[in-house]
Amino acid sequence: MSITPSIPILHGRKGTDLRVRDEELILRRAHHQEHHIPFPAIARVHAEGRAVEIRLTAPAATAPTVYRVEDVSEAAASVFAEAVNAALPPAVGSVVVDGSTLVRIRAAERGPEARTPREALYRKLKWLVAGSFLAIIAMSVLVGFVADPVNIVFTVLSGGVGFTFTIAAWLLAPEGLRPWRLPRHGITVTADHARDSAQPWLYLYSDLDGNVRRYLDSSGRPSVEVSYDPRDPDKAVRADGTGRWLPGILPLSAGILGLLLLVAFFATPFMDLGPTGEEYRNQYR
């Protein structure tokens, strides 16, 4: 019996998720294993609050195998259980097979390429922030040994601000480069004014799949040529390069300031920031 693709995917505790593919359930564990559970192996799926139990078929006097996924959406769990139970094949004959013998276990197919762009960005950002903290701590310890301890204050300030501005520039760089990249490497189409008095800046264009996309422009022209990213058709820029300099000013400024501060940060062990309080007192005794 076929099953509709609208059945939700259940995301549970510690990276576990449960989904339907064709006529089987796929239970993915955080340790990168997949349990492929065909529908004939399932006796029933039971939703209880924010937990879902998959009870497999089992002969009489044999304890059935049960898979449990916790910390899922309560609303999604109920819909999931109802839909899967409705799709299970009816029992045929009096002989009940042990459902666990039909389950296949193999390495998960999910890898870095399965992450969404936002997930990949957050992952990189997390590592950049953690690396920045470690660099500041390591440099502070080094400065405490090879230079005057007062330099530690400058180390923390220059490193904290420098890494922050540099990471900000890295995050903003795609927005600044997009007006230069898309007219050459994107897809150029005509966007027509929506003629909506409530949204006078609204233009509409279609992507290769025929989906209508929105673009905002203050020129007031009946139509403008825009270039969009085929990987993300909602990202579009003016094809004639109008306004291409403005988005790049902020990341460029942040990048220059961040790099200058990082140069000072890494040079801190070799800098003499002036006499300490003790040296001032010795001068006037």
mmCIF file of C-alpha atoms in Angstrom:
data_model
loop_
_atom_site.group_PDB
_atom_site.id
_atom_site.type_symbol
_atom_site.label_atom_id
_atom_site.label_comp_id
_atom_site.label_asym_id
_atom_site.label_seq_id
_atom_site.Cartn_x
_atom_site.Cartn_y
_atom_site.Cartn_z
ATOM 1 C CA MET A 1 0.000 0.000 0.000
ATOM 2 C CA SER A 2 1.522 3.363 -0.989
ATOM 3 C CA ILE A 3 1.958 6.185 1.463
ATOM 4 C CA THR A 4 1.718 9.942 0.917
ATOM 5 C CA PRO A 5 4.848 12.095 1.043
ATOM 6 C CA SER A 6 3.273 14.528 3.504
ATOM 7 C CA ILE A 7 4.072 12.379 6.540
ATOM 8 C CA PRO A 8 6.314 14.443 8.839
ATOM 9 C CA ILE A 9 9.896 13.575 9.701
ATOM 10 C CA LEU A 10 10.384 13.112 13.434
ATOM 11 C CA HIS A 11 13.541 14.587 14.949
ATOM 12 C CA GLY A 12 14.297 13.164 18.374
ATOM 13 C CA ARG A 13 16.874 13.229 21.111
ATOM 14 C CA LYS A 14 20.623 13.159 20.368
ATOM 15 C CA GLY A 15 20.368 13.450 16.601
ATOM 16 C CA THR A 16 17.848 10.624 16.134
ATOM 17 C CA ASP A 17 15.273 10.958 13.364
ATOM 18 C CA LEU A 18 12.523 8.777 11.981
ATOM 19 C CA ARG A 19 11.090 9.079 8.484
ATOM 20 C CA VAL A 20 9.134 7.190 5.830
ATOM 21 C CA ARG A 21 10.706 6.241 2.504
ATOM 22 C CA ASP A 22 8.795 4.154 0.007
ATOM 23 C CA GLU A 23 7.223 1.410 2.166
ATOM 24 C CA GLU A 24 9.603 1.312 5.092
ATOM 25 C CA LEU A 25 10.610 3.362 8.107
ATOM 26 C CA ILE A 26 14.170 4.629 8.372
ATOM 27 C CA LEU A 27 15.408 5.165 11.922
ATOM 28 C CA ARG A 28 18.687 7.063 12.018
ATOM 29 C CA ARG A 29 20.812 7.097 15.126
ATOM 30 C CA ALA A 30 23.440 9.630 16.161
ATOM 31 C CA HIS A 31 26.146 6.962 15.802
ATOM 32 C CA HIS A 32 25.582 6.990 12.018
ATOM 33 C CA GLN A 33 23.544 3.809 11.682
ATOM 34 C CA GLU A 34 20.253 3.365 9.865
ATOM 35 C CA HIS A 35 17.576 0.821 10.748
ATOM 36 C CA HIS A 36 15.448 0.081 7.670
ATOM 37 C CA ILE A 37 12.148 -1.303 8.967
ATOM 38 C CA PRO A 38 9.801 -2.569 6.209
ATOM 39 C CA PHE A 39 6.077 -2.179 6.754
ATOM 40 C CA PRO A 40 5.438 -5.985 6.940
ATOM 41 C CA ALA A 41 7.757 -6.068 9.998
ATOM 42 C CA ILE A 42 5.675 -3.511 11.913
ATOM 43 C CA ALA A 43 2.773 -4.503 14.130
ATOM 44 C CA ARG A 44 1.844 -0.961 15.131
ATOM 45 C CA VAL A 45 3.246 2.521 15.693
ATOM 46 C CA HIS A 46 2.134 4.125 18.933
ATOM 47 C CA ALA A 47 2.435 7.829 19.776
ATOM 48 C CA GLU A 48 2.510 8.817 23.431
ATOM 49 C CA GLY A 49 3.055 12.514 24.071
ATOM 50 C CA ARG A 50 6.467 13.425 22.674
ATOM 51 C CA ALA A 51 7.536 9.817 22.144
ATOM 52 C CA VAL A 52 6.876 7.299 19.381
ATOM 53 C CA GLU A 53 7.171 3.536 19.709
ATOM 54 C CA ILE A 54 7.539 1.155 16.777
ATOM 55 C CA ARG A 55 6.404 -2.303 17.842
ATOM 56 C CA LEU A 56 7.470 -5.102 15.504
ATOM 57 C CA THR A 57 5.592 -8.276 14.790
ATOM 58 C CA ALA A 58 6.484 -11.328 16.872
ATOM 59 C CA PRO A 59 5.272 -14.934 17.186
ATOM 60 C CA ALA A 60 3.200 -15.948 20.188
ATOM 61 C CA ALA A 61 5.088 -16.175 23.479
ATOM 62 C CA THR A 62 7.911 -14.050 22.028
ATOM 63 C CA ALA A 63 8.634 -10.538 23.245
ATOM 64 C CA PRO A 64 8.412 -8.143 20.294
ATOM 65 C CA THR A 65 11.227 -5.764 19.409
ATOM 66 C CA VAL A 66 10.371 -2.144 20.164
ATOM 67 C CA TYR A 67 12.100 0.984 18.866
ATOM 68 C CA ARG A 68 11.433 4.210 20.745
ATOM 69 C CA VAL A 69 12.131 7.786 19.643
ATOM 70 C CA GLU A 70 11.766 10.502 22.292
ATOM 71 C CA ASP A 71 11.602 14.305 22.402
ATOM 72 C CA VAL A 72 9.775 14.664 19.088
ATOM 73 C CA SER A 73 7.012 17.110 18.264
ATOM 74 C CA GLU A 74 3.823 15.889 19.950
ATOM 75 C CA ALA A 75 1.608 17.024 17.078
ATOM 76 C CA ALA A 76 3.900 15.464 14.470
ATOM 77 C CA ALA A 77 4.114 12.199 16.431
ATOM 78 C CA SER A 78 0.354 11.760 16.381
ATOM 79 C CA VAL A 79 0.114 12.452 12.632
ATOM 80 C CA PHE A 80 3.061 10.153 11.923
ATOM 81 C CA ALA A 81 1.651 7.219 13.899
ATOM 82 C CA GLU A 82 -1.830 7.545 12.396
ATOM 83 C CA ALA A 83 -0.525 7.732 8.823
ATOM 84 C CA VAL A 84 1.876 4.798 9.154
ATOM 85 C CA ASN A 85 -0.698 2.575 10.860
ATOM 86 C CA ALA A 86 -3.146 3.289 8.047
ATOM 87 C CA ALA A 87 -0.523 2.240 5.493
ATOM 88 C CA LEU A 88 0.488 -1.047 7.143
ATOM 89 C CA PRO A 89 -0.462 -4.156 5.128
ATOM 90 C CA PRO A 90 -3.213 -6.336 6.620
ATOM 91 C CA ALA A 91 -2.202 -9.530 8.385
ATOM 92 C CA VAL A 92 -2.365 -12.593 6.150
ATOM 93 C CA GLY A 93 -2.681 -16.092 7.627
ATOM 94 C CA SER A 94 -2.099 -17.223 11.186
ATOM 95 C CA VAL A 95 1.693 -17.392 11.043
ATOM 96 C CA VAL A 96 3.322 -14.250 12.427
ATOM 97 C CA VAL A 97 6.956 -13.637 11.472
ATOM 98 C CA ASP A 98 9.518 -12.116 13.780
ATOM 99 C CA GLY A 99 9.721 -8.550 12.475
ATOM 100 C CA SER A 100 13.278 -8.086 13.761
ATOM 101 C CA THR A 101 14.526 -10.563 11.134
ATOM 102 C CA LEU A 102 13.292 -8.245 8.374
ATOM 103 C CA VAL A 103 15.096 -5.160 9.704
ATOM 104 C CA ARG A 104 18.259 -4.144 7.852
ATOM 105 C CA ILE A 105 20.995 -2.158 9.591
ATOM 106 C CA ARG A 106 23.591 -0.261 7.610
ATOM 107 C CA ALA A 107 25.738 2.850 7.711
ATOM 108 C CA ALA A 108 23.788 6.086 7.371
ATOM 109 C CA GLU A 109 23.920 7.809 4.017
ATOM 110 C CA ARG A 110 23.825 11.228 5.589
ATOM 111 C CA GLY A 111 27.025 13.254 5.266
ATOM 112 C CA PRO A 112 28.178 16.876 5.147
ATOM 113 C CA GLU A 113 26.474 17.292 1.772
ATOM 114 C CA ALA A 114 23.088 16.553 3.399
ATOM 115 C CA ARG A 115 23.292 19.631 5.603
ATOM 116 C CA THR A 116 21.325 22.670 4.602
ATOM 117 C CA PRO A 117 23.339 25.803 3.759
ATOM 118 C CA ARG A 118 22.205 27.392 7.020
ATOM 119 C CA GLU A 119 23.293 24.352 9.047
ATOM 120 C CA ALA A 120 26.672 24.347 7.316
ATOM 121 C CA LEU A 121 27.052 28.077 8.012
ATOM 122 C CA TYR A 122 26.198 27.685 11.704
ATOM 123 C CA ARG A 123 28.649 24.811 11.983
ATOM 124 C CA LYS A 124 31.475 26.868 10.485
ATOM 125 C CA LEU A 125 30.554 29.864 12.640
ATOM 126 C CA LYS A 126 30.635 27.730 15.766
ATOM 127 C CA TRP A 127 34.134 26.496 14.974
ATOM 128 C CA LEU A 128 35.352 30.005 14.127
ATOM 129 C CA VAL A 129 34.074 31.428 17.416
ATOM 130 C CA ALA A 130 35.542 28.526 19.408
ATOM 131 C CA GLY A 131 38.880 28.907 17.615
ATOM 132 C CA SER A 132 38.900 32.646 18.339
ATOM 133 C CA PHE A 133 38.391 32.077 22.062
ATOM 134 C CA LEU A 134 41.142 29.488 22.153
ATOM 135 C CA ALA A 135 43.517 31.792 20.263
ATOM 136 C CA ILE A 136 42.854 34.657 22.688
ATOM 137 C CA ILE A 137 43.402 32.416 25.710
ATOM 138 C CA ALA A 138 46.599 30.937 24.272
ATOM 139 C CA MET A 139 47.970 34.348 23.328
ATOM 140 C CA SER A 140 47.133 35.756 26.784
ATOM 141 C CA VAL A 141 49.063 32.935 28.442
ATOM 142 C CA LEU A 142 52.027 33.488 26.103
ATOM 143 C CA VAL A 143 52.036 37.244 26.727
ATOM 144 C CA GLY A 144 51.973 36.626 30.472
ATOM 145 C CA PHE A 145 55.246 34.679 30.145
ATOM 146 C CA VAL A 146 57.205 36.674 27.551
ATOM 147 C CA ALA A 147 55.942 40.249 28.010
ATOM 148 C CA ASP A 148 54.598 42.552 30.637
ATOM 149 C CA PRO A 149 51.305 41.290 32.102
ATOM 150 C CA VAL A 150 49.667 44.625 31.270
ATOM 151 C CA ASN A 151 49.842 43.567 27.621
ATOM 152 C CA ILE A 152 47.220 40.893 28.354
ATOM 153 C CA VAL A 153 44.531 43.578 28.452
ATOM 154 C CA PHE A 154 45.504 44.750 24.980
ATOM 155 C CA THR A 155 45.654 41.123 23.820
ATOM 156 C CA VAL A 156 42.082 40.434 24.904
ATOM 157 C CA LEU A 157 40.729 43.704 23.471
ATOM 158 C CA SER A 158 42.500 43.502 20.112
ATOM 159 C CA GLY A 159 41.793 39.793 19.740
ATOM 160 C CA GLY A 160 38.145 40.022 20.767
ATOM 161 C CA VAL A 161 37.346 42.956 18.482
ATOM 162 C CA GLY A 162 39.623 41.767 15.683
ATOM 163 C CA PHE A 163 38.173 38.264 15.499
ATOM 164 C CA THR A 164 34.626 39.640 15.772
ATOM 165 C CA PHE A 165 35.093 42.040 12.845
ATOM 166 C CA THR A 166 36.906 39.434 10.757
ATOM 167 C CA ILE A 167 34.168 36.835 11.282
ATOM 168 C CA ALA A 168 31.519 39.481 10.531
ATOM 169 C CA ALA A 169 33.303 40.316 7.273
ATOM 170 C CA TRP A 170 33.388 36.633 6.361
ATOM 171 C CA LEU A 171 29.647 36.317 7.027
ATOM 172 C CA LEU A 172 28.803 39.441 5.009
ATOM 173 C CA ALA A 173 31.186 38.711 2.117
ATOM 174 C CA PRO A 174 28.678 36.610 0.073
ATOM 175 C CA GLU A 175 26.200 39.510 0.144
ATOM 176 C CA GLY A 176 28.893 41.906 -0.991
ATOM 177 C CA LEU A 177 30.141 39.640 -3.791
ATOM 178 C CA ARG A 178 26.712 38.643 -5.087
ATOM 179 C CA PRO A 179 26.114 41.846 -7.167
ATOM 180 C CA TRP A 180 29.440 41.212 -8.928
ATOM 181 C CA ARG A 181 29.128 37.434 -9.348
ATOM 182 C CA LEU A 182 25.524 36.863 -10.426
ATOM 183 C CA PRO A 183 25.473 39.096 -13.554
ATOM 184 C CA ARG A 184 28.291 36.917 -14.936
ATOM 185 C CA HIS A 185 27.463 33.493 -13.488
ATOM 186 C CA GLY A 186 23.750 33.674 -12.660
ATOM 187 C CA ILE A 187 20.611 33.563 -14.811
ATOM 188 C CA THR A 188 19.371 36.890 -16.157
ATOM 189 C CA VAL A 189 15.639 37.453 -16.666
ATOM 190 C CA THR A 190 13.218 40.354 -16.826
ATOM 191 C CA ALA A 191 11.369 41.331 -13.667
ATOM 192 C CA ASP A 192 8.098 43.190 -14.236
ATOM 193 C CA HIS A 193 6.660 45.787 -11.910
ATOM 194 C CA ALA A 194 3.869 44.259 -9.819
ATOM 195 C CA ARG A 195 1.803 47.461 -10.053
ATOM 196 C CA ASP A 196 0.752 47.048 -6.451
ATOM 197 C CA SER A 197 0.033 50.384 -4.798
ATOM 198 C CA ALA A 198 0.667 48.858 -1.388
ATOM 199 C CA GLN A 199 4.138 47.673 -2.502
ATOM 200 C CA PRO A 200 5.421 50.189 -5.068
ATOM 201 C CA TRP A 201 8.937 48.666 -5.071
ATOM 202 C CA LEU A 202 7.795 45.118 -5.818
ATOM 203 C CA TYR A 203 8.898 43.368 -9.043
ATOM 204 C CA LEU A 204 8.134 39.789 -10.050
ATOM 205 C CA TYR A 205 10.181 37.323 -12.107
ATOM 206 C CA SER A 206 10.015 33.597 -12.865
ATOM 207 C CA ASP A 207 12.775 31.028 -12.364
ATOM 208 C CA LEU A 208 13.493 28.066 -14.634
ATOM 209 C CA ASP A 209 10.852 25.967 -12.871
ATOM 210 C CA GLY A 210 8.152 28.564 -13.444
ATOM 211 C CA ASN A 211 8.016 29.701 -9.813
ATOM 212 C CA VAL A 212 7.296 33.406 -9.311
ATOM 213 C CA ARG A 213 9.935 35.230 -7.268
ATOM 214 C CA ARG A 214 9.945 38.673 -5.664
ATOM 215 C CA TYR A 215 12.499 41.438 -6.128
ATOM 216 C CA LEU A 216 12.515 44.909 -4.600
ATOM 217 C CA ASP A 217 13.761 47.880 -6.606
ATOM 218 C CA SER A 218 13.180 51.623 -6.205
ATOM 219 C CA SER A 219 13.822 52.624 -9.832
ATOM 220 C CA GLY A 220 10.125 52.841 -10.724
ATOM 221 C CA ARG A 221 10.724 51.377 -14.192
ATOM 222 C CA PRO A 222 8.078 49.160 -15.818
ATOM 223 C CA SER A 223 10.609 46.330 -15.834
ATOM 224 C CA VAL A 224 14.234 45.674 -14.875
ATOM 225 C CA GLU A 225 16.692 42.923 -15.737
ATOM 226 C CA VAL A 226 17.765 40.880 -12.742
ATOM 227 C CA SER A 227 20.268 38.043 -12.345
ATOM 228 C CA TYR A 228 19.455 35.299 -9.860
ATOM 229 C CA ASP A 229 21.363 32.411 -8.364
ATOM 230 C CA PRO A 230 20.171 29.080 -9.880
ATOM 231 C CA ARG A 231 20.991 27.344 -6.578
ATOM 232 C CA ASP A 232 18.863 29.858 -4.652
ATOM 233 C CA PRO A 233 16.471 31.633 -7.046
ATOM 234 C CA ASP A 234 15.249 34.043 -4.358
ATOM 235 C CA LYS A 235 18.673 35.729 -4.393
ATOM 236 C CA ALA A 236 18.684 38.268 -7.222
ATOM 237 C CA VAL A 237 20.531 41.480 -8.110
ATOM 238 C CA ARG A 238 20.274 44.119 -10.812
ATOM 239 C CA ALA A 239 21.909 42.762 -13.959
ATOM 240 C CA ASP A 240 23.266 46.177 -14.967
ATOM 241 C CA GLY A 241 25.309 46.467 -11.767
ATOM 242 C CA THR A 242 23.324 49.325 -10.241
ATOM 243 C CA GLY A 243 24.107 49.645 -6.535
ATOM 244 C CA ARG A 244 26.761 46.946 -6.572
ATOM 245 C CA TRP A 245 29.226 49.007 -4.516
ATOM 246 C CA LEU A 246 27.034 49.591 -1.466
ATOM 247 C CA PRO A 247 26.686 45.971 -0.243
ATOM 248 C CA GLY A 248 30.463 45.545 -0.308
ATOM 249 C CA ILE A 249 31.351 48.583 1.805
ATOM 250 C CA LEU A 250 30.401 47.041 5.147
ATOM 251 C CA PRO A 251 32.216 43.681 4.773
ATOM 252 C CA LEU A 252 35.260 45.409 3.253
ATOM 253 C CA SER A 253 35.462 47.919 6.111
ATOM 254 C CA ALA A 254 34.934 45.226 8.737
ATOM 255 C CA GLY A 255 37.547 43.014 7.093
ATOM 256 C CA ILE A 256 40.219 45.738 6.947
ATOM 257 C CA LEU A 257 39.637 46.784 10.555
ATOM 258 C CA GLY A 258 39.556 43.175 11.728
ATOM 259 C CA LEU A 259 42.800 42.274 9.954
ATOM 260 C CA LEU A 260 44.600 45.343 11.344
ATOM 261 C CA LEU A 261 43.523 44.454 14.861
ATOM 262 C CA LEU A 262 44.585 40.836 14.378
ATOM 263 C CA VAL A 263 48.017 41.971 13.222
ATOM 264 C CA ALA A 264 48.307 43.931 16.471
ATOM 265 C CA PHE A 265 46.955 40.924 18.373
ATOM 266 C CA PHE A 266 49.627 38.551 17.077
ATOM 267 C CA ALA A 267 52.328 41.191 17.600
ATOM 268 C CA THR A 268 51.396 41.757 21.243
ATOM 269 C CA PRO A 269 54.197 39.570 22.704
ATOM 270 C CA PHE A 270 56.743 41.831 20.981
ATOM 271 C CA MET A 271 55.136 45.180 21.904
ATOM 272 C CA ASP A 272 56.156 47.534 24.674
ATOM 273 C CA LEU A 273 53.020 49.307 25.809
ATOM 274 C CA GLY A 274 54.800 51.657 28.166
ATOM 275 C CA PRO A 275 55.876 51.542 31.803
ATOM 276 C CA THR A 276 53.748 49.726 34.321
ATOM 277 C CA GLY A 277 52.454 51.264 37.538
ATOM 278 C CA GLU A 278 55.419 49.867 39.445
ATOM 279 C CA GLU A 279 57.841 51.480 36.991
ATOM 280 C CA TYR A 280 56.063 54.832 37.388
ATOM 281 C CA ARG A 281 56.454 54.630 41.154
ATOM 282 C CA ASN A 282 60.165 53.793 40.830
ATOM 283 C CA GLN A 283 60.741 56.849 38.621
ATOM 284 C CA TYR A 284 59.460 59.293 41.228
ATOM 285 C CA ARG A 285 60.982 57.852 44.393
#
